[in-house]
Short mmCIF file of C-alpha atoms in Angstrom, two decimals:
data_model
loop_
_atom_site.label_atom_id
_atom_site.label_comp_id
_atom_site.label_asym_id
_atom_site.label_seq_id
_atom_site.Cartn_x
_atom_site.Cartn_y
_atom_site.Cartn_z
CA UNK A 1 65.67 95.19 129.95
CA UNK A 2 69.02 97.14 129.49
CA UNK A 3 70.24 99.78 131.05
CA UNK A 4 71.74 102.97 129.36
CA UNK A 5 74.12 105.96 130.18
CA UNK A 6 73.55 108.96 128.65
CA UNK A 7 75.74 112.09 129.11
CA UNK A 8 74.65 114.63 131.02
CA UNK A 9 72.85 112.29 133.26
CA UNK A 10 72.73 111.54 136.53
CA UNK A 11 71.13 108.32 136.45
CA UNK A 12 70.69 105.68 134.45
CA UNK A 13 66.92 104.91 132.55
CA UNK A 14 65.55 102.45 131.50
CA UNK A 15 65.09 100.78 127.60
CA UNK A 16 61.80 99.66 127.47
CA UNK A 17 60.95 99.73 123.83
CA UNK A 18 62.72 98.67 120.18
CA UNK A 19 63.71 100.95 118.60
CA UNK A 20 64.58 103.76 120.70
CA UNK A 21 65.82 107.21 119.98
CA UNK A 22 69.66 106.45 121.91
CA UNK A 23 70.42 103.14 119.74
CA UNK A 24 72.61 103.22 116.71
CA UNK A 25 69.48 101.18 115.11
CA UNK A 26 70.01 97.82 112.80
CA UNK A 27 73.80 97.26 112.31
CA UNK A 28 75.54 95.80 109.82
CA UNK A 29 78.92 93.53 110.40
CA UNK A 30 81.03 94.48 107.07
CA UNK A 31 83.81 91.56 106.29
CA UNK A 32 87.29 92.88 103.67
CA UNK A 33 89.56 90.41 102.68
CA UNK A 34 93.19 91.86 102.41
CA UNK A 35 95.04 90.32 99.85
CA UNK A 36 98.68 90.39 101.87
CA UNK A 37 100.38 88.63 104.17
CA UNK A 38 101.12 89.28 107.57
CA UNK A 39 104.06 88.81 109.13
CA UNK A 40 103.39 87.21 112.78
CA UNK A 41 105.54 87.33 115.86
CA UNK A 42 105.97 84.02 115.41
CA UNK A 43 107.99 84.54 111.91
CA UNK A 44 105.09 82.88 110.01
CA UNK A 45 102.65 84.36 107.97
CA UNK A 46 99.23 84.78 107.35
CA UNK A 47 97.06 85.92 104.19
CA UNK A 48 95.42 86.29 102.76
CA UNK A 49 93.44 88.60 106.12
CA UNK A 50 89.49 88.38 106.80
CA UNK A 51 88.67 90.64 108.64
CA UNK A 52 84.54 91.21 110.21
CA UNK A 53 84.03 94.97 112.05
CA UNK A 54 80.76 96.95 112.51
CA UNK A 55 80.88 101.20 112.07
CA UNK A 56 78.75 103.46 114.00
CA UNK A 57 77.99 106.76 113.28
CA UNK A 58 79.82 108.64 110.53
CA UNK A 59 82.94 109.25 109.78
CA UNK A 60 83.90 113.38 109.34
CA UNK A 61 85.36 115.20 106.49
CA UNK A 62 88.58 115.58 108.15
CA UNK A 63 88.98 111.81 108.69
CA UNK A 64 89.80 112.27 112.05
CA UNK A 65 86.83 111.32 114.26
CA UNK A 66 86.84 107.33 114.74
CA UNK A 67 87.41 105.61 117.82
CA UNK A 68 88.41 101.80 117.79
CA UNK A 69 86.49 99.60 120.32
CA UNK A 70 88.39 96.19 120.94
CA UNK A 71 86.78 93.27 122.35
CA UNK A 72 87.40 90.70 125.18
CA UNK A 73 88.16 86.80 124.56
CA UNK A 74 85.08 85.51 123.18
CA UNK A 75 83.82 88.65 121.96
CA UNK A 76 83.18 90.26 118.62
CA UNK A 77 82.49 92.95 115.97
CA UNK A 78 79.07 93.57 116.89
CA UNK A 79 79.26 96.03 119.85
CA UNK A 80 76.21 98.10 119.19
CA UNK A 81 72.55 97.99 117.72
CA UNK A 82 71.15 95.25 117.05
CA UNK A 83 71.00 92.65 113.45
CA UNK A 84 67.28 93.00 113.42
CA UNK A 85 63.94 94.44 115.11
CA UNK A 86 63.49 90.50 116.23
CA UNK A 87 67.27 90.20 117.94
CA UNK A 88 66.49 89.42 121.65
CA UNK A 89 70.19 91.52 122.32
CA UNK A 90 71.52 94.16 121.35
CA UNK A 91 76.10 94.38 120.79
CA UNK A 92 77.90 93.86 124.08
CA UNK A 93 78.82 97.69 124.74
CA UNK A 94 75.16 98.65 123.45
CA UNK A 95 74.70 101.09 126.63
CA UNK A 96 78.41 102.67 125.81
CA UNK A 97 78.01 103.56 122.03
CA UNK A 98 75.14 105.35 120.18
CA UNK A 99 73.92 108.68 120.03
CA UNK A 100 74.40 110.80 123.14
CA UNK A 101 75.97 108.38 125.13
CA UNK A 102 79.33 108.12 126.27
CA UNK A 103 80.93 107.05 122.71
CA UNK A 104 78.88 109.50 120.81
CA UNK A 105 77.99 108.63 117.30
CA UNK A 106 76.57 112.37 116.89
CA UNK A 107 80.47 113.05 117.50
CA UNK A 108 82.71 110.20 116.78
CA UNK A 109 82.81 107.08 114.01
CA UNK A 110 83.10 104.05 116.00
CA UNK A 111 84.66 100.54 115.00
CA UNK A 112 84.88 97.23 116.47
CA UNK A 113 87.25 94.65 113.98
CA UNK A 114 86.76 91.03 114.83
CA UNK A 115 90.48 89.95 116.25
CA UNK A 116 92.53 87.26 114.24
CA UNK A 117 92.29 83.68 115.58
CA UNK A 118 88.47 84.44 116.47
CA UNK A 119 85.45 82.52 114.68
CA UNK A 120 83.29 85.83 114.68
CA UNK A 121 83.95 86.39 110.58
CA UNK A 122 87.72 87.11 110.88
CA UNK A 123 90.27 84.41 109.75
CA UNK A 124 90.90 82.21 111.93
CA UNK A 125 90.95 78.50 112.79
CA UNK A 126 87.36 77.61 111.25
CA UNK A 127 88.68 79.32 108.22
CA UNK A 128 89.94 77.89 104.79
CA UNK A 129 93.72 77.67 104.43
CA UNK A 130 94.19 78.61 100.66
CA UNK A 131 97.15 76.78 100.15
CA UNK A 132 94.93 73.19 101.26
CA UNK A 133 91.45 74.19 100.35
CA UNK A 134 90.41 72.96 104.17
CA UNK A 135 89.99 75.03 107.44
CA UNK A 136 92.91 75.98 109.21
CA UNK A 137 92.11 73.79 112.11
CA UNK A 138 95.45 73.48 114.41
CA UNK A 139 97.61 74.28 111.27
CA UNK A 140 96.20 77.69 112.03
CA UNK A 141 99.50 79.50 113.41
CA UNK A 142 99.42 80.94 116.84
CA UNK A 143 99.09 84.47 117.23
CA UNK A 144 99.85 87.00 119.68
CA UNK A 145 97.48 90.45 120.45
CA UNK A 146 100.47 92.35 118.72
CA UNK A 147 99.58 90.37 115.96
CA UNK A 148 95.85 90.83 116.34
CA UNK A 149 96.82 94.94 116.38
CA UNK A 150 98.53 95.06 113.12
CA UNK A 151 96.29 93.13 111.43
CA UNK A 152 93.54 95.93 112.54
CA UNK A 153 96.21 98.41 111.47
CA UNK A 154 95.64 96.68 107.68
CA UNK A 155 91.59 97.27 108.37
CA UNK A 156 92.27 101.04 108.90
CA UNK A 157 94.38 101.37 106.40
CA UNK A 158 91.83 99.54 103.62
CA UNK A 159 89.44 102.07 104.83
CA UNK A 160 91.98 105.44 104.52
CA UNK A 161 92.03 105.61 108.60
CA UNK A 162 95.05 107.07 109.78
CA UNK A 163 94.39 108.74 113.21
CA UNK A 164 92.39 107.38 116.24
CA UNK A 165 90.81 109.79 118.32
CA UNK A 166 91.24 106.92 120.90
CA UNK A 167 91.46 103.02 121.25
CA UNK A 168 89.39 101.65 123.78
CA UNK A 169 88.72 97.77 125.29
CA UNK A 170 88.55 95.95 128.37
CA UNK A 171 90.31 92.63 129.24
CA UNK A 172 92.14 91.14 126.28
CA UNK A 173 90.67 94.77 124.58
CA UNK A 174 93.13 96.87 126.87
CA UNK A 175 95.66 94.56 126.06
CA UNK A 176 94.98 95.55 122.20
CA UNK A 177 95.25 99.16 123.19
CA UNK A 178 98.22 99.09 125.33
CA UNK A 179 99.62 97.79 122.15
CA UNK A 180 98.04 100.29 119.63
CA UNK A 181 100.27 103.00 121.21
CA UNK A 182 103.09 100.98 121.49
CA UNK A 183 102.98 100.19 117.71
CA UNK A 184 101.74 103.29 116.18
CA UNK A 185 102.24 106.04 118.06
CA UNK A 186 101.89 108.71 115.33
CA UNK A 187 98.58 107.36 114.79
CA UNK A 188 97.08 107.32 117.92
CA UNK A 189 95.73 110.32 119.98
CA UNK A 190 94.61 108.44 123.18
CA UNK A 191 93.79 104.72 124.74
CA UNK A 192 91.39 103.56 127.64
CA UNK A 193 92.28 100.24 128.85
CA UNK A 194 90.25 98.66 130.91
CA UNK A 195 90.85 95.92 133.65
CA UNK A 196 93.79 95.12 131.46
CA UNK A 197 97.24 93.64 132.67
CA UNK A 198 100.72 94.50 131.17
CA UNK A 199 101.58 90.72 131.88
CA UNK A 200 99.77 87.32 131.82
CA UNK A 201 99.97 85.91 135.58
CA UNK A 202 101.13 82.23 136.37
CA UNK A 203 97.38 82.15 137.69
CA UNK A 204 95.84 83.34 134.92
CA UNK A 205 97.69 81.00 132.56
CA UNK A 206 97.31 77.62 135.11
CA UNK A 207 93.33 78.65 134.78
CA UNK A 208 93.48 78.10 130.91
CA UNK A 209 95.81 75.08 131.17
CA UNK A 210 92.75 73.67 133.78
CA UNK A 211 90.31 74.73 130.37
CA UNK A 212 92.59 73.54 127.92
CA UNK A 213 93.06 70.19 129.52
CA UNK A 214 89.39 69.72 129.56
CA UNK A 215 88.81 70.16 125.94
CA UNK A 216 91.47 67.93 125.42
CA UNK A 217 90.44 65.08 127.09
CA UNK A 218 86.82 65.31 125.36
CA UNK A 219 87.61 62.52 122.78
CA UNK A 220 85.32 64.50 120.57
CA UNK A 221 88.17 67.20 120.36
CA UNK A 222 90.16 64.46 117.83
CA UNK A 223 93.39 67.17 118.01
CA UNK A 224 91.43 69.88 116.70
CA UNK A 225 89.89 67.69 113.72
CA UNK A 226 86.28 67.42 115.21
CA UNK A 227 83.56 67.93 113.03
CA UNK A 228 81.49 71.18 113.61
CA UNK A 229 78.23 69.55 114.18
CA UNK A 230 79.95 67.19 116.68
CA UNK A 231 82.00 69.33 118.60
CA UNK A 232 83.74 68.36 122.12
CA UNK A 233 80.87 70.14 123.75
CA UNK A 234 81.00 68.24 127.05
CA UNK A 235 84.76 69.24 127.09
CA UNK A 236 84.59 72.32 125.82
CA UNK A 237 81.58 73.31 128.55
CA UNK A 238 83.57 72.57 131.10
CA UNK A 239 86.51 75.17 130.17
CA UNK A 240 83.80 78.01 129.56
CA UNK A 241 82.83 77.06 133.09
CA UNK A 242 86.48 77.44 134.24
CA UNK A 243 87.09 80.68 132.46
CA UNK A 244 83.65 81.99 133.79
CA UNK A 245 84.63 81.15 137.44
CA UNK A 246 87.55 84.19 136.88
CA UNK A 247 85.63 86.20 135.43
CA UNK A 248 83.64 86.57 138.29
CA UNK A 249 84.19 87.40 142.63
CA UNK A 250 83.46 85.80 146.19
CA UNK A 251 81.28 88.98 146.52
CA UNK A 252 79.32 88.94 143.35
CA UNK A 253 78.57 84.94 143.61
CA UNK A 254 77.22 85.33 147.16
CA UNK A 255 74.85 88.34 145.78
CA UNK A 256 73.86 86.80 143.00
CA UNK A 257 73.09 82.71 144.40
CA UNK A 258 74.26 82.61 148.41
CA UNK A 259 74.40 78.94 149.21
CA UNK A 260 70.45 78.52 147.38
CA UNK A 261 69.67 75.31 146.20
CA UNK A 262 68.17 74.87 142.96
CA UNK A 263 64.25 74.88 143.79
CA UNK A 264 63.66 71.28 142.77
CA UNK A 265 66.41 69.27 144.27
CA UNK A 266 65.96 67.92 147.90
CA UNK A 267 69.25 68.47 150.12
CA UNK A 268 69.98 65.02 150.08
CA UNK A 269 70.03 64.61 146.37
CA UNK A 270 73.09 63.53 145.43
CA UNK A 271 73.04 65.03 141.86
CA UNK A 272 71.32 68.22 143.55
CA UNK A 273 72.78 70.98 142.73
CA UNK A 274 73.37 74.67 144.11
CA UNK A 275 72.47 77.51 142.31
CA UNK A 276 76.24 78.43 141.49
CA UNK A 277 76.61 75.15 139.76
CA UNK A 278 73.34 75.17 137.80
CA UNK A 279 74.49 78.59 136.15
CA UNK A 280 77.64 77.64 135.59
CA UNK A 281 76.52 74.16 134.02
CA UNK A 282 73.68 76.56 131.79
CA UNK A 283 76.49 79.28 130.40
CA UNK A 284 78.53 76.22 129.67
CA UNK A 285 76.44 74.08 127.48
CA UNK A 286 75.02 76.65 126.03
CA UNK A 287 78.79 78.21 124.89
CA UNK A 288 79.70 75.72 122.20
CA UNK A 289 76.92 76.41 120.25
CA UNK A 290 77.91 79.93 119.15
CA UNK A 291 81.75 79.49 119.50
CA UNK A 292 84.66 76.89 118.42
CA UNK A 293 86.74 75.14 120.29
CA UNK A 294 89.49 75.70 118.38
CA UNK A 295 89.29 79.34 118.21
CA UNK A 296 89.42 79.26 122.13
CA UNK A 297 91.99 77.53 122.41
CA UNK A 298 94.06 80.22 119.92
CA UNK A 299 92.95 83.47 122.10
CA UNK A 300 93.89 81.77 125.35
CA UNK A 301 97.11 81.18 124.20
CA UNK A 302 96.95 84.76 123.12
CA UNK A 303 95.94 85.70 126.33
CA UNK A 304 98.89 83.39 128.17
CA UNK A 305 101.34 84.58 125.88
CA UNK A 306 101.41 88.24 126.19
CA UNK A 307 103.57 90.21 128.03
CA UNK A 308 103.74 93.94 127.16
CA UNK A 309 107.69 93.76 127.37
CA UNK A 310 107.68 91.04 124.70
CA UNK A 311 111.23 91.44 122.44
CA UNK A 312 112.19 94.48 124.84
CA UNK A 313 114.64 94.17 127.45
CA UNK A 314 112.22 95.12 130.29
CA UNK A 315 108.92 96.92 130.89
CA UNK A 316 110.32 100.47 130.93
CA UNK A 317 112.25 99.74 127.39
CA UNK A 318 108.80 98.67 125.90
CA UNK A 319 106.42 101.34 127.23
CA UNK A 320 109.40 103.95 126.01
CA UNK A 321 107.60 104.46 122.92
CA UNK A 322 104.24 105.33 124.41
CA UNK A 323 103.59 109.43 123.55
CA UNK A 324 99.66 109.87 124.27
CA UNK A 325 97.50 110.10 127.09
CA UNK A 326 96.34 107.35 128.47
CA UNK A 327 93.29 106.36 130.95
CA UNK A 328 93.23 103.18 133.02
CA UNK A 329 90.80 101.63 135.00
CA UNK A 330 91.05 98.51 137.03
CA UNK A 331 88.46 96.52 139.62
CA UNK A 332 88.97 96.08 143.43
CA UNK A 333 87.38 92.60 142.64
CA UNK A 334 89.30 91.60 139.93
CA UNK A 335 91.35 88.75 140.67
CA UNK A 336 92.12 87.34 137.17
CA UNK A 337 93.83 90.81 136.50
CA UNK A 338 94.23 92.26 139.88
CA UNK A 339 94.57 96.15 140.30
CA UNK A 340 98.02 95.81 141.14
CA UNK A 341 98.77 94.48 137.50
CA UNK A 342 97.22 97.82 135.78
CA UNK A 343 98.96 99.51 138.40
CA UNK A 344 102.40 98.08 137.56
CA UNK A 345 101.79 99.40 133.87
CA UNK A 346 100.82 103.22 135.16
CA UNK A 347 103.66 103.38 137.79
CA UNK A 348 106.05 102.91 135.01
CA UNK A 349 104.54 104.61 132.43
CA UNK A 350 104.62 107.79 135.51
CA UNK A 351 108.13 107.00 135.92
CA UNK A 352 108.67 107.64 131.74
CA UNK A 353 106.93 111.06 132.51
CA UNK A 354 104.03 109.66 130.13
CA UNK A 355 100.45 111.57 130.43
CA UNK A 356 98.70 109.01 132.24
CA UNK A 357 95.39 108.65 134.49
CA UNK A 358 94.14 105.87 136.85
CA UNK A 359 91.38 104.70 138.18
CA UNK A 360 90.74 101.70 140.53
CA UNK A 361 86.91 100.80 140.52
CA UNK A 362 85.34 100.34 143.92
CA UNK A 363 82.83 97.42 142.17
CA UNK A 364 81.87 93.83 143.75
CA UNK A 365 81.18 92.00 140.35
CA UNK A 366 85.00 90.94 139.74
CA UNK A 367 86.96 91.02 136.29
CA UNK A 368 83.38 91.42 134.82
CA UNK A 369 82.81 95.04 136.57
CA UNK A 370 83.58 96.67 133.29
CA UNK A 371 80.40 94.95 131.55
CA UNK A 372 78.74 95.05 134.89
CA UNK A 373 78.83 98.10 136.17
CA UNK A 374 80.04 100.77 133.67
CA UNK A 375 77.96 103.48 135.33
CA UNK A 376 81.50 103.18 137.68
CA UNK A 377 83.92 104.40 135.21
CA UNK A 378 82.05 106.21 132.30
CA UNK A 379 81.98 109.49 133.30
CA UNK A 380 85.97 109.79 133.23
CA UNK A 381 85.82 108.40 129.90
CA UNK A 382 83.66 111.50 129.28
CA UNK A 383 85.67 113.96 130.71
CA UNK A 384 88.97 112.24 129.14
CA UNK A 385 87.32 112.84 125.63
CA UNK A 386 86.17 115.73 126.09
CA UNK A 387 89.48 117.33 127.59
CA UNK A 388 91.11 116.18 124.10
CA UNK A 389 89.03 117.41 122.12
CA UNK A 390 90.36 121.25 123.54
#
């Protein structure tokens, strides 16, 4: 059961049925190969591009009436409806997109692009390197969100897109739209980043060493040559488990399992487990069945590497090109990206005299508030809209 926010309303209701009147119905993910090359920050380059997105609602005369949704980590194109009447779930940011709700496909053509580096139908790893005839593997090149952002840029451009009514994403998503309006300015009308950081912290990045070492010590993981139907699950579960831990709060765990012991094992047990430990052993083993290893590996160094003042000579230097509004949001709970990291970001950006908004999110459920709780923020995403649209 999944709860949805429509506008106008005070409170949320409930989705009891398939299909129902708010949903953008069965989706589609689309896939367009771009016969170029990208250049990456690295100096290498990449092409021909793959590229998977999903399009909601329809896209006006003018041209001018998409919004870009960008995804988190381990996310992907599918952000809305669902693949079938038999899907158990419907896309991640079902409750944000559809009609009447607070991306309004009455009003506004949505699109969520699969990033580069991800396994979710865009090249990456898993993908074949033309110039072998075998997947990428680790000769994939590593790849930075900047690079993710202009290979979106080619999307838009295959599809005669060339003004955003906004960019929107939480997580490694803001990071994409912090980056949009550094990039493209001319092109882009607004962004909404969401428990974002303008900055990778040393904590954040010894986190993903902790995951990264455990996939490499699975001696399934062969250097990145492992077989997909042998994967280095046990590995590879462990460094979901890691990743999850952030992703979540000292608040939110005590709601959600206290100090409960799994109904079945006596106190004494030695293998016993908690409750905390039985979830987090569940989400892991279940992960490497719908993602590779390898493609995790790529985003987290994504994630480690990026630094909004990459190639500039400080922060202020690289947010100078920044010309539209922007609207922030960051989690008191969030301590993979704590507040004070969005806040950095906005206090310069104020400094530049740039039109910018903040938010900080009174929400217990950690860097996951913005999945959690949305009800929190949505209604300035509302008014933010609908103020640009006059």
């Amino acid at each position: 059961m999944s709860r949805v926010f429509l506008l106008g309303a005070d409170t949320f209701r409930q989705q009891r049925e398939w299909p129902v009147p708010d949903s953008v119905g069965i989706v589609t993910t689309e896939s367009v190969t771009i016969d170029r090359e990208l250049r990456l920050e690295s100096g290498r380059r990449l092409g021909p591009i793959t590229i998977a997105f999903e399009r909601y609602g329809r896209l006006n005369e003018g041209r001018d009436n998409t919004i870009l949704v960008t995804h988190a980590w381990t996310g992907d194109a599918h952000a809305a409806g669902r693949h079938s009447a038999d899907d158990r779930k419907p896309g991640w940011w079902d409750n944000l997109i559809g009609p009447g709700k607070v991306l309004d496909t009455d009003r506004y053509h949505i699109i969520c692009s699969n990033v580069i580096g991800s396994c979710k139908g865009s090249t990456g790893p898993t993908s074949i390197n033309p110039a072998t005839g075998r997947p990428y593997r680790l000769s994939f090149p590593v790849v930075m969100v900047r690079d993710m952002v202009r290979a979106q840029k080619m999307l838009l451009e295959h599809l005669e897109i060339d003004t955003l009514v906004s960019v929107i994403g939480g997580s490694m998503g803001a990071m994409q739209a912090l980056e949009w309006a550094l990039l493209y300015p001319e092109m882009v009308r607004s962004i909404i980043p969401i428990a974002g950081t303008g900055r990778t912290s040393p904590m954040a990045i010894a986190l993903n060493a902790l995951a990264r070492q455990a996939i490499y010590n699975d001696p399934l993981w062969k250097k990145g040559n492992y077989k997909p139907e042998h994967p280095p699950s046990n590995g590879f579960a462990l460094a979901r488990a890691v990743g999850h831990i952030s992703f979540l709060s000292e608040a939110s765990m005590e709601l959600k399992f206290g100090r409960r012991f799994a109904a079945r094992d006596g106190l004494f047990d030695f293998f016993g487990q908690f409750e905390v430990e039985r979830y987090l052993e569940y989400n892991g083993n279940s992960f490497p069945a719908r993602f590779d290893c390898n493609s995790f590996l790529y985003l987290a160094k994504a994630l480690d590497l990026y630094d909004v003042a990459w190639g500039s000579a400080g922060m202020a230097e690289a947010l100078s090109p920044v010309s539209c509004p922007s609207l922030w949001f960051a989690f008191s709970s969030d301590w993979l990206y704590p507040p004070k990291q969005t806040e950095d970001v906005v206090a310069v950006l104020r400094q530049l005299g740039k039109p910018v908004q903040y938010h900080l999110i009174q929400s217990d459920y950690g860097h996951d508030s913005f999945l959690v709780e949305p009800e929190k923020f949505t209604a300035h995403v509302v008014d933010f809209l609908a103020r640009l649209a006059t």
